[in-house]
């Protein structure tokens, strides 16, 4: 190192500790549920409740407080979107403001917008890529976003976007408009994130 | 509906997940992801069996004829979704893509009443081909997946 050059401190990678995080996973697909469950164990999550239907989840949601709620978007009868709406519809419920993440194996724009409108915090595509899921969890842990309650919507306040613009994007609204003007199609994880940010 | 300020409440609830940033015994994202991936890799064999069983059930409905396929379309979509949700974790990405195509076609049927027998048949053939023990090579499967996407676009189902 040349004399006079300021020493740069190596950047410490972010460390997360999910051992005390209480998580609810609701998924009717047993194979998918096993995959996600193993991912959560790999993350160190120990306090985990698993349900195979929205009806089963509703019973637990009435009495237990969760730090994170993971819902499958596609379930027979009541799906994850309905369940998210149920959680956000009861201001006195113990999980009214809890972070909600919806998984979906098929993500056309209409589904992503539905998730956003029922007050979910994020949509993540299935099959789960552990790093993608973990980054979204970290994102939710860091967020300072307010919570809005009004007759037509309860959920994260999305009027302001607080992430820096991605490289090569000159303005956020223009980027979102281009995405929304695209024909009906399955969205990539990046497209989905931009609708939630 | 008129909306008044009295109807809107904005609050800053305690971030329940913030505690995961504060733990002393935390691990890096790379370590945790790697641990999770290893655990999922152990399930690969079971995922392949599961996917093959879903394909078999779809083909059983298909064997009963077009009327059965039409009337059982939601069941077929649900089985295809089961595949789409898991196949990638069993290193069967092309199978997952073909299954997603089946979901898109049945979505179009439910939303717009559009039914394309031949296009659906092509997707089902791909499901069988991709899930058999002697599935073609990666390049060949990628070509089939791309063709299926073109086929859906040609019948007005863009994904």
Coordinates of C-alpha atoms in Angstrom, one line a residue:
Chain A
X1 CA 0.0 0.0 0.0
X2 CA 1.4 3.4 -1.0
X3 CA 2.1 5.9 1.8
X4 CA -0.7 8.4 2.2
X5 CA -3.4 6.1 0.8
X6 CA -6.3 5.8 3.2
X7 CA -6.7 2.3 4.6
X8 CA -10.1 0.8 3.6
X9 CA -11.8 -1.3 6.2
X10 CA -13.1 -4.6 4.7
X11 CA -16.9 -4.7 4.6
X12 CA -18.3 -7.2 7.0
X13 CA -21.0 -9.4 5.4
X14 CA -24.4 -8.9 7.0
X15 CA -25.2 -11.5 9.7
X16 CA -28.7 -12.6 10.5
X17 CA -30.0 -14.5 13.4
X18 CA -33.3 -16.2 12.8
X19 CA -33.3 -18.5 15.7
X20 CA -35.8 -16.5 17.7
X21 CA -38.0 -15.6 14.7
X22 CA -41.5 -17.2 14.9
X23 CA -42.7 -18.2 11.5
X24 CA -46.0 -19.6 10.2
X25 CA -45.9 -21.6 6.9
X26 CA -49.1 -22.4 5.2
X27 CA -49.0 -24.6 2.1
X28 CA -51.3 -27.4 0.9
X29 CA -48.6 -29.0 -1.4
X30 CA -46.8 -31.4 0.9
X31 CA -43.7 -31.6 -1.4
X32 CA -43.4 -27.8 -1.6
X33 CA -44.0 -27.5 2.1
X34 CA -41.1 -30.0 2.8
X35 CA -38.8 -28.0 0.5
X36 CA -39.6 -24.6 2.2
X37 CA -39.5 -26.2 5.6
X38 CA -35.9 -27.5 4.9
X39 CA -35.0 -24.1 3.6
X40 CA -36.2 -22.5 6.9
X41 CA -34.3 -25.1 9.0
X42 CA -31.2 -24.2 6.9
X43 CA -31.8 -20.5 7.9
X44 CA -31.8 -21.6 11.5
X45 CA -35.5 -21.0 12.1
X46 CA -36.6 -23.1 15.0
X47 CA -40.0 -21.6 16.0
X48 CA -42.0 -22.8 13.0
X49 CA -45.7 -23.7 12.7
X50 CA -46.9 -25.5 9.6
X51 CA -50.5 -25.6 8.2
X52 CA -51.9 -27.4 5.2
X53 CA -54.9 -25.1 4.7
X54 CA -56.1 -21.6 5.2
X55 CA -58.8 -22.9 7.7
X56 CA -56.1 -24.5 9.8
X57 CA -53.9 -21.4 9.7
X58 CA -56.8 -19.2 10.8
X59 CA -57.1 -21.1 14.0
X60 CA -53.5 -20.6 14.9
X61 CA -53.5 -16.9 13.7
X62 CA -56.2 -16.1 16.2
X63 CA -54.0 -17.0 19.2
X64 CA -50.3 -16.8 18.2
X65 CA -48.2 -13.9 17.3
X66 CA -45.8 -14.5 14.3
X67 CA -42.8 -12.5 13.2
X68 CA -43.2 -13.7 9.6
X69 CA -46.1 -15.3 7.8
X70 CA -45.4 -17.4 4.6
X71 CA -48.4 -18.3 2.5
X72 CA -48.9 -20.4 -0.6
X73 CA -50.7 -18.4 -3.2
X74 CA -52.4 -21.4 -4.7
X75 CA -54.5 -23.5 -2.4
X76 CA -57.9 -25.1 -2.9
X77 CA -60.9 -23.2 -1.4
X78 CA -59.2 -20.3 0.4
X79 CA -55.8 -19.4 -1.1
X80 CA -52.9 -17.4 0.3
X81 CA -54.3 -14.2 -1.1
X82 CA -57.6 -14.7 0.7
X83 CA -55.7 -15.6 3.9
X84 CA -53.6 -12.4 3.7
X85 CA -56.7 -10.4 3.3
X86 CA -58.2 -12.1 6.3
X87 CA -55.1 -11.2 8.4
X88 CA -55.2 -7.6 7.2
X89 CA -59.0 -7.3 7.8
X90 CA -58.8 -7.5 11.6
X91 CA -57.1 -4.5 13.2
X92 CA -57.4 -6.2 16.6
X93 CA -55.9 -9.5 15.4
X94 CA -52.5 -10.4 16.8
X95 CA -51.0 -10.6 13.3
X96 CA -52.6 -7.6 11.7
X97 CA -49.3 -5.8 10.9
X98 CA -47.1 -8.9 10.6
X99 CA -44.9 -9.3 7.5
X100 CA -46.6 -11.5 5.0
X101 CA -44.9 -13.1 2.1
X102 CA -46.8 -15.0 -0.6
X103 CA -45.2 -17.8 -2.7
X104 CA -46.5 -18.6 -6.1
X105 CA -45.5 -21.1 -8.8
X106 CA -46.9 -19.1 -11.5
X107 CA -46.8 -15.3 -11.3
X108 CA -48.7 -13.4 -14.0
X109 CA -49.0 -9.7 -13.3
X110 CA -52.6 -10.0 -12.1
X111 CA -51.5 -12.3 -9.3
X112 CA -48.7 -10.0 -8.2
X113 CA -51.0 -7.0 -8.2
X114 CA -53.6 -9.0 -6.2
X115 CA -51.0 -9.9 -3.6
X116 CA -50.0 -6.2 -3.3
X117 CA -53.6 -5.1 -3.0
X118 CA -54.4 -7.6 -0.2
X119 CA -51.6 -6.1 1.8
X120 CA -48.8 -8.7 1.4
X121 CA -45.3 -7.4 1.8
X122 CA -43.7 -9.5 -1.0
X123 CA -44.3 -12.2 -3.6
X124 CA -41.6 -14.8 -4.1
X125 CA -41.7 -17.3 -7.0
X126 CA -41.6 -21.0 -6.4
X127 CA -39.6 -23.1 -6.3
X128 CA -37.8 -21.2 -3.7
X129 CA -34.3 -20.0 -4.2
X130 CA -33.0 -19.8 -0.6
X131 CA -30.9 -16.7 -1.2
X132 CA -33.8 -14.8 -2.8
X133 CA -36.1 -15.7 0.1
X134 CA -33.4 -14.7 2.7
X135 CA -32.8 -11.4 1.0
X136 CA -36.5 -10.6 1.1
X137 CA -36.6 -11.5 4.8
X138 CA -33.6 -9.2 5.4
X139 CA -35.3 -6.5 3.4
X140 CA -38.4 -6.7 5.6
X141 CA -36.3 -6.7 8.7
X142 CA -34.7 -3.4 7.7
X143 CA -37.8 -1.7 6.4
X144 CA -39.1 1.5 8.1
X145 CA -42.2 1.6 6.0
X146 CA -45.4 2.8 7.7
X147 CA -48.6 0.8 7.8
X148 CA -51.8 2.1 6.3
X149 CA -55.4 1.3 7.4
X150 CA -58.3 2.5 5.4
X151 CA -61.6 0.9 4.2
X152 CA -60.2 -0.4 0.9
X153 CA -56.7 -1.3 2.0
X154 CA -54.6 -2.4 5.0
X155 CA -51.0 -3.1 4.6
X156 CA -47.5 -1.5 4.0
X157 CA -47.6 2.1 2.9
X158 CA -46.2 2.0 -0.6
X159 CA -46.6 5.7 -1.5
X160 CA -42.8 6.2 -1.1
X161 CA -40.1 4.0 -2.4
X162 CA -37.0 3.9 -0.3
X163 CA -34.6 1.7 -2.2
X164 CA -31.9 3.4 -4.4
X165 CA -32.7 3.1 -8.1
X166 CA -31.2 0.0 -9.8
X167 CA -28.2 0.5 -12.0
X168 CA -29.2 1.7 -15.5
X169 CA -32.7 2.9 -14.4
X170 CA -33.1 6.7 -14.8
X171 CA -36.5 7.0 -13.1
X172 CA -38.5 4.5 -11.2
X173 CA -42.0 5.4 -12.4
X174 CA -40.9 5.1 -16.1
X175 CA -39.6 1.6 -15.3
X176 CA -42.8 0.5 -13.6
X177 CA -44.9 1.9 -16.4
X178 CA -43.0 -0.1 -18.9
X179 CA -43.5 -3.2 -16.9
X180 CA -47.3 -2.5 -16.4
X181 CA -47.8 -1.9 -20.1
X182 CA -46.4 -5.3 -21.0
X183 CA -48.9 -7.9 -22.0
X184 CA -50.0 -10.6 -19.5
X185 CA -47.0 -12.7 -18.7
X186 CA -45.3 -14.5 -15.8
X187 CA -43.1 -11.9 -14.1
X188 CA -39.6 -12.5 -13.1
X189 CA -38.6 -12.0 -9.4
X190 CA -37.1 -8.6 -10.3
X191 CA -40.3 -7.5 -12.0
X192 CA -42.3 -8.6 -9.0
X193 CA -40.0 -6.7 -6.6
X194 CA -40.4 -3.5 -8.6
X195 CA -44.2 -3.7 -8.1
X196 CA -43.7 -4.1 -4.4
X197 CA -41.0 -1.5 -3.8
Chain B
X1 CA -66.8 6.2 -2.4
X2 CA -65.6 9.4 -0.8
X3 CA -62.5 8.9 1.4
X4 CA -61.9 11.2 4.3
X5 CA -58.8 11.6 6.4
X6 CA -60.8 10.2 9.3
X7 CA -61.0 6.9 7.4
X8 CA -57.3 6.6 7.0
X9 CA -54.9 5.6 9.8
X10 CA -51.1 5.6 9.3
X11 CA -48.9 4.1 11.9
X12 CA -45.4 2.7 12.4
X13 CA -45.8 -0.7 13.9
X14 CA -42.8 -2.3 15.6
X15 CA -40.9 -4.2 13.0
X16 CA -41.1 -7.8 14.3
X17 CA -38.3 -9.0 12.2
X18 CA -35.8 -6.3 13.2
X19 CA -34.5 -8.6 16.0
X20 CA -33.0 -10.9 13.4
X21 CA -30.4 -8.2 12.6
X22 CA -29.4 -7.9 16.3
X23 CA -28.5 -11.5 17.3
X24 CA -25.0 -12.1 18.4
X25 CA -24.8 -15.6 17.0
X26 CA -25.8 -14.5 13.5
X27 CA -24.6 -16.2 10.3
X28 CA -24.0 -14.7 6.9
X29 CA -26.6 -14.9 4.1
X30 CA -24.1 -17.0 2.1
X31 CA -23.7 -19.6 4.9
X32 CA -27.5 -19.8 5.5
X33 CA -28.3 -20.1 1.8
X34 CA -25.7 -22.8 1.3
X35 CA -27.0 -24.7 4.3
X36 CA -30.6 -24.4 3.0
X37 CA -29.5 -25.6 -0.5
X38 CA -27.8 -28.6 0.9
X39 CA -30.9 -29.6 2.8
X40 CA -33.1 -29.2 -0.3
X41 CA -30.6 -31.2 -2.4
X42 CA -31.3 -34.2 -0.2
X43 CA -34.9 -34.0 -1.2
X44 CA -34.2 -34.2 -5.0
X45 CA -35.1 -37.9 -5.4
X46 CA -38.4 -37.5 -3.5
X47 CA -39.2 -34.4 -5.6
X48 CA -38.7 -36.3 -8.8
X49 CA -41.0 -39.1 -7.6
X50 CA -43.6 -36.6 -6.6
X51 CA -43.4 -34.8 -9.9
X52 CA -43.7 -38.1 -11.8
X53 CA -46.8 -39.0 -9.8
X54 CA -48.4 -35.6 -10.6
X55 CA -47.7 -36.2 -14.3
X56 CA -49.2 -39.7 -14.2
X57 CA -52.4 -38.3 -12.6
X58 CA -52.7 -35.6 -15.3
X59 CA -52.2 -38.3 -18.0
X60 CA -54.8 -40.5 -16.4
X61 CA -57.4 -37.7 -16.7
X62 CA -56.2 -37.1 -20.3
X63 CA -56.7 -40.7 -21.2
X64 CA -60.4 -40.4 -20.3
X65 CA -60.8 -38.0 -23.2
X66 CA -61.3 -34.3 -23.9
X67 CA -64.6 -33.9 -22.0
X68 CA -62.9 -35.2 -18.8
X69 CA -59.9 -32.9 -19.4
X70 CA -62.3 -30.0 -19.8
X71 CA -64.4 -30.8 -16.8
X72 CA -61.4 -31.6 -14.6
X73 CA -59.4 -28.6 -15.8
X74 CA -59.1 -27.1 -12.3
X75 CA -57.7 -30.4 -11.0
X76 CA -55.3 -30.6 -13.9
X77 CA -54.2 -27.0 -13.2
X78 CA -53.7 -27.8 -9.6
X79 CA -51.6 -30.9 -10.4
X80 CA -49.5 -28.9 -12.9
X81 CA -49.1 -26.2 -10.2
X82 CA -47.8 -28.8 -7.8
X83 CA -45.1 -29.6 -10.5
X84 CA -44.3 -26.0 -11.2
X85 CA -43.8 -25.3 -7.5
X86 CA -41.3 -28.1 -6.9
X87 CA -39.7 -29.4 -10.1
X88 CA -36.9 -26.8 -10.1
X89 CA -35.9 -27.9 -6.6
X90 CA -35.4 -31.4 -8.0
X91 CA -33.2 -30.0 -10.9
X92 CA -36.1 -30.5 -13.3
X93 CA -36.5 -26.9 -14.5
X94 CA -37.8 -27.7 -18.0
X95 CA -40.5 -29.9 -16.5
X96 CA -41.5 -26.9 -14.2
X97 CA -41.6 -24.6 -17.2
X98 CA -43.9 -27.0 -19.2
X99 CA -46.1 -27.3 -16.1
X100 CA -46.3 -23.5 -15.8
X101 CA -47.4 -23.5 -19.5
X102 CA -50.3 -25.9 -18.6
X103 CA -51.3 -23.5 -15.8
X104 CA -51.2 -20.5 -18.2
X105 CA -53.4 -22.4 -20.7
X106 CA -56.0 -23.4 -18.0
X107 CA -55.9 -19.9 -16.6
X108 CA -56.9 -18.6 -20.1
X109 CA -59.7 -21.2 -20.2
X110 CA -61.1 -20.1 -16.9
X111 CA -60.7 -16.3 -17.6
X112 CA -61.6 -16.2 -21.3
X113 CA -63.2 -19.5 -22.1
X114 CA -60.4 -20.2 -24.6
X115 CA -59.6 -24.0 -25.1
X116 CA -56.8 -25.2 -27.4
X117 CA -56.8 -28.9 -27.6
X118 CA -53.7 -29.3 -29.7
X119 CA -51.6 -26.8 -27.8
X120 CA -52.5 -28.4 -24.5
X121 CA -51.7 -31.8 -25.9
X122 CA -48.2 -30.6 -26.9
X123 CA -47.7 -29.4 -23.3
X124 CA -48.8 -32.8 -21.9
X125 CA -46.4 -34.6 -24.2
X126 CA -43.6 -32.4 -22.9
X127 CA -44.5 -33.2 -19.3
X128 CA -44.3 -36.9 -20.1
X129 CA -41.1 -36.5 -22.1
X130 CA -39.3 -34.4 -19.4
X131 CA -40.3 -36.6 -16.5
X132 CA -39.4 -40.0 -18.0
X133 CA -36.1 -41.6 -17.0
X134 CA -34.6 -41.1 -20.5
X135 CA -35.5 -37.5 -20.8
X136 CA -33.6 -35.6 -23.6
X137 CA -30.6 -33.5 -23.0
X138 CA -30.7 -29.9 -21.5
X139 CA -30.4 -28.2 -24.9
X140 CA -33.1 -30.2 -26.4
X141 CA -35.5 -29.6 -23.5
X142 CA -34.7 -25.9 -23.6
X143 CA -35.6 -25.9 -27.3
X144 CA -38.9 -27.6 -26.5
X145 CA -39.7 -25.2 -23.7
X146 CA -39.0 -22.2 -26.1
X147 CA -41.3 -23.8 -28.7
X148 CA -44.1 -24.3 -26.2
X149 CA -43.8 -20.6 -25.2
X150 CA -44.1 -19.7 -29.0
X151 CA -47.1 -22.0 -29.3
X152 CA -48.9 -20.3 -26.4
X153 CA -48.1 -16.9 -27.9
X154 CA -49.5 -18.1 -31.2
X155 CA -52.8 -19.0 -29.6
X156 CA -52.9 -15.7 -27.7
X157 CA -51.6 -16.9 -24.4
X158 CA -48.5 -14.8 -23.6
X159 CA -46.5 -15.5 -20.4

